[in-house]
XYZ file of C-alpha atoms in Angstrom:
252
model
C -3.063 19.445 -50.942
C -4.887 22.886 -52.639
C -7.185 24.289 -50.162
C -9.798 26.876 -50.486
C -11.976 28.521 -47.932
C -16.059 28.904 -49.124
C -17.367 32.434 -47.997
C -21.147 33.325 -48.726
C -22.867 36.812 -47.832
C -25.424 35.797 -44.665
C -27.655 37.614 -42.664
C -29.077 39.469 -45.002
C -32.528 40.342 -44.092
C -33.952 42.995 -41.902
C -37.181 42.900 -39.446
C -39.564 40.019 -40.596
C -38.165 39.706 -43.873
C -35.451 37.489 -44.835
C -33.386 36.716 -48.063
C -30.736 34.184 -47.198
C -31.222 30.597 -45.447
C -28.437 31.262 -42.771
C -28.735 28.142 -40.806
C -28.258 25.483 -43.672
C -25.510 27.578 -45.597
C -23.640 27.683 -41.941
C -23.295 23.625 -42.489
C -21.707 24.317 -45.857
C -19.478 27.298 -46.003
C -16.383 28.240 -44.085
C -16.539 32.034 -43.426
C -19.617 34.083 -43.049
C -19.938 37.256 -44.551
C -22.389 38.709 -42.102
C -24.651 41.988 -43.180
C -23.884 45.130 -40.222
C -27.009 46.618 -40.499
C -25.990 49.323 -43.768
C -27.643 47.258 -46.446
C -29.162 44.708 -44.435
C -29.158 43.341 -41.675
C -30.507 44.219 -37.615
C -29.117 43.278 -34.534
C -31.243 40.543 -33.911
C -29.999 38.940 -37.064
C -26.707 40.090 -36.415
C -26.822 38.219 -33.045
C -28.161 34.929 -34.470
C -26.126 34.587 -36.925
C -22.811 34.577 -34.989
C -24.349 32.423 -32.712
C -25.337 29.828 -35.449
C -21.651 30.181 -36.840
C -19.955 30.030 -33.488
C -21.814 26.872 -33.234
C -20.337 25.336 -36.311
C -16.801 26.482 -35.923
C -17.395 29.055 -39.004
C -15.485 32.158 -39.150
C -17.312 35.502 -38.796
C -16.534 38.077 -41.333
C -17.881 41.988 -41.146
C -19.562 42.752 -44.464
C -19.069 46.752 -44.622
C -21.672 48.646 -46.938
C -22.897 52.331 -48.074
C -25.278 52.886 -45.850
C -28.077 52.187 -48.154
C -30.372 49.710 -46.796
C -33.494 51.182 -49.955
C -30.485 49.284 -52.498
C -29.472 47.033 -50.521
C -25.829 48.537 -50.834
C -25.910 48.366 -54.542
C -26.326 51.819 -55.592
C -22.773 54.106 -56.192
C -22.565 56.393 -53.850
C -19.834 59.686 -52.781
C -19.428 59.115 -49.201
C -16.155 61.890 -47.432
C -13.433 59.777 -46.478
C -13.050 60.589 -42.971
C -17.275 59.319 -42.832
C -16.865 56.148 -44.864
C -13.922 55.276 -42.105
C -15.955 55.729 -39.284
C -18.865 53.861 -40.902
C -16.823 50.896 -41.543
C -15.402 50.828 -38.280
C -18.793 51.271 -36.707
C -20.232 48.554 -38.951
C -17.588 45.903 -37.285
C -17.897 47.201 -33.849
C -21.196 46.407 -33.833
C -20.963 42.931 -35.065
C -17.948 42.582 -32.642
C -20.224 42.972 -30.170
C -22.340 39.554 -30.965
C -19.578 37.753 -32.075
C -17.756 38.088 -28.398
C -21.060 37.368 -26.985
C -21.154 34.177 -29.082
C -17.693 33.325 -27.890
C -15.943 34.122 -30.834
C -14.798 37.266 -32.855
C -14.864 38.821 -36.269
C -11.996 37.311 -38.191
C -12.310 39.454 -41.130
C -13.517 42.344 -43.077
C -15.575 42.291 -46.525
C -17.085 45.097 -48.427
C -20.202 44.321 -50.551
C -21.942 46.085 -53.554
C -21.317 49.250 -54.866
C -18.623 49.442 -52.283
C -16.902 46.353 -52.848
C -16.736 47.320 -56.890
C -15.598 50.920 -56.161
C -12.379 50.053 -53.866
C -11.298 47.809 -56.922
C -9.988 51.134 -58.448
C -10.805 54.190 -56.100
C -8.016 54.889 -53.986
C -9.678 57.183 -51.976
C -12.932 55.241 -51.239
C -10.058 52.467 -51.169
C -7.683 54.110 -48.403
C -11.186 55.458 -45.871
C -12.023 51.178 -45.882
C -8.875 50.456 -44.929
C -8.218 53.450 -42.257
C -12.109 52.056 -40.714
C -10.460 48.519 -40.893
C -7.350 49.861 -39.013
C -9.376 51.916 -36.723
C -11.887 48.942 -35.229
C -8.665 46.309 -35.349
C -5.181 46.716 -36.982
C -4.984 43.381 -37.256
C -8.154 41.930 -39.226
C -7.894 40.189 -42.454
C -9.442 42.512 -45.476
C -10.789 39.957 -48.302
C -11.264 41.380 -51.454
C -10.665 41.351 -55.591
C -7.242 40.296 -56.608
C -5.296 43.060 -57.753
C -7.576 45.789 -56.562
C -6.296 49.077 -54.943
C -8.198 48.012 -51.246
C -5.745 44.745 -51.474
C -2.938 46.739 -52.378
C -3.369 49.352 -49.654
C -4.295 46.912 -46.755
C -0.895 44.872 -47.454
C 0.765 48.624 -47.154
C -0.884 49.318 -43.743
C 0.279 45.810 -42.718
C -3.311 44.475 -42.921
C -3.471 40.784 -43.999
C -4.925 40.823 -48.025
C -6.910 38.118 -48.982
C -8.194 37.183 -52.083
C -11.731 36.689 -53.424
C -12.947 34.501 -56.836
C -16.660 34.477 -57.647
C -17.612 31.129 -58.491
C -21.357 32.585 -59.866
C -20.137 36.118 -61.365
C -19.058 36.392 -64.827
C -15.404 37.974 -65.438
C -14.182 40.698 -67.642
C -10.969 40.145 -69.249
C -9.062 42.939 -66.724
C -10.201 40.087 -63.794
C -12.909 42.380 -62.636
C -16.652 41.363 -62.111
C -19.005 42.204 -65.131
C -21.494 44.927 -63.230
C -24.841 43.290 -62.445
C -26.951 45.463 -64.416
C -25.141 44.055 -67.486
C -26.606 40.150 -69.381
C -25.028 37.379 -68.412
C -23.418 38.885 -64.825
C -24.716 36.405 -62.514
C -23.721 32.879 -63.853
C -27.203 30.617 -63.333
C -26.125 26.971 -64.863
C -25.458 25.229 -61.620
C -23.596 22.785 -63.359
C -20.832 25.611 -64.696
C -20.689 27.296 -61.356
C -19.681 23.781 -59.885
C -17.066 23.543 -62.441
C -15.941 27.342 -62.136
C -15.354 26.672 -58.244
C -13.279 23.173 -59.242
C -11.411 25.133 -61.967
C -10.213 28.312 -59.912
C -9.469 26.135 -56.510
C -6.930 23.847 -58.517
C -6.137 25.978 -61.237
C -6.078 29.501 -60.452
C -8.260 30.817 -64.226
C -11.820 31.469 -65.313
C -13.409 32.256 -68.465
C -14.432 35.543 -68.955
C -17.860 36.273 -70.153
C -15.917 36.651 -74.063
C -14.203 33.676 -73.816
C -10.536 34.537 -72.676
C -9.267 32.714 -70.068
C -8.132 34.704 -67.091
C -5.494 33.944 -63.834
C -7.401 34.301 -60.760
C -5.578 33.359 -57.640
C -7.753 33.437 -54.912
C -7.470 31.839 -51.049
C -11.468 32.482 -50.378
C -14.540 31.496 -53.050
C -17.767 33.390 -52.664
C -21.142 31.715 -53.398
C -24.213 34.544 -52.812
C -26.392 33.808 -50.536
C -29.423 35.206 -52.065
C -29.030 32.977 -55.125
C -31.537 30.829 -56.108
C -31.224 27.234 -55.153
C -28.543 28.924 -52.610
C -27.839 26.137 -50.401
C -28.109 23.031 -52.722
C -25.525 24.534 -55.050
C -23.151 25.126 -52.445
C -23.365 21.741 -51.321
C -22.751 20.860 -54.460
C -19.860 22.673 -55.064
C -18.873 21.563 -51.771
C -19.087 17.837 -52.748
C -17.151 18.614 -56.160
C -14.482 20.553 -54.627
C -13.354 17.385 -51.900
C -13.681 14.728 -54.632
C -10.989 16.787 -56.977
C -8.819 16.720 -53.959
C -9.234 20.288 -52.708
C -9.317 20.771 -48.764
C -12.035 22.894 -48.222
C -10.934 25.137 -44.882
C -11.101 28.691 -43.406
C -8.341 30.858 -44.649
C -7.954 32.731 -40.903
């Protein structure tokens, strides 16, 4: 039987303000891609979050960042190597931390934004995720964009390279994600992100946003948190995924 684990960004609010409904999105998805504290995120969340997904047998993932909590990790930014290595190890020591208090541990590693986007080509900014990766735990899971250069160099360190579709993002036709500041980036039909998720568990393609259709092979799905309608639509694409006959289960 296909299987496909569901991953969505949580914990992503800091102090008294919130963005994503953790608790109800923990009954859906399979992984958590919990926010360190660089573009959102605080330890209180941090803590409650792993202890909500502990709860419901769902797999903690560290979602690494700029440390840019003004743009919420979406603005590019020029970080030194040997910094953006410690950052990202400090990022998933910290959530470590709450995770083994929960009586679990972090199972993976995830960058997000502007960071996420640049390690699909940089090798530098690439190589400095991976060496924070090795540094916190040579043995985590890095989940990513197919064919990006963060994949390519965590498989060459002997990291575990997962795979990441977006079931709500539109495509270009190279496989990459259109950038958000361009139309039509964030796919808002509910209906067609059900059918994207159905199409790229069973059949590995996508359209992209000019009509081309596009092999994405990917072992993890990502539905954002923040979208609107967040937790209905994952339930829905939940629902659709089981009746097509797709086992929906976490990939670590």
């Amino acid at each position: 039987m296909t299987s496909i684990d569901l991953n969505a960004d949580l914990g992503e609010g800091f102090g008294r303000w919130q963005l994503t409904d953790d608790e109800r999105l923990l009954s859906v998805v399979t992984s958590a891609n919990v926010a360190c504290g660089f573009h959102a995120g605080d330890a209180a969340t941090m803590r409650r979050v792993c202890e909500q997904a502990a709860e419901r047998g769902v797999r903690i993932g560290a979602q690494v960042s700029y440390r840019d909590l003004a743009g919420f990790g979406r603005r590019a930014m020029d970080v030194p190597s040997a910094e953006l290595a410690a950052e990202v190890a400090y990022q998933i020591g910290a959530l470590e931390v709450f995770a083994r208090a929960a009586g679990t541990r972090v199972s993976y590693v995830k960058p997000h934004g502007a960071l996420y986007n640049r390690v699909v080509h940089d090798e530098e900014q690439a190589g400095s995720v991976v060496d924070g990766v090795l540094l916190a735990d040579a043995a985590l899971p890095v989940l990513g964009l197919p064919g990006s250069r963060l994949l390519e160099l965590a498989a060459k360190a002997g990291l575990p390279a997962v795979t990441e579709a977006f079931a709500d993002r539109a495509y270009t036709e190279q496989g990459t994600l259109v950038p958000r500041g361009q139309d039509g980036a964030v796919v808002t039909d509910p209906e067609a992100v059900v059918e994207r998720s159905v199409g790229l568990a069973r059949s590995g393609v996508v359209t992209s946003r000019s009509g081309a259709r596009i092999e994405v092979r990917a072992r993890s799905l990502c539905l954002h948190g923040d979208t609107p309608g967040a937790v209905e639509l994952a339930r829905r694409v939940r629902a659709r995924l089981e009746e097509s006959g797709v086992r929906v289960e976490a990939f670590v």
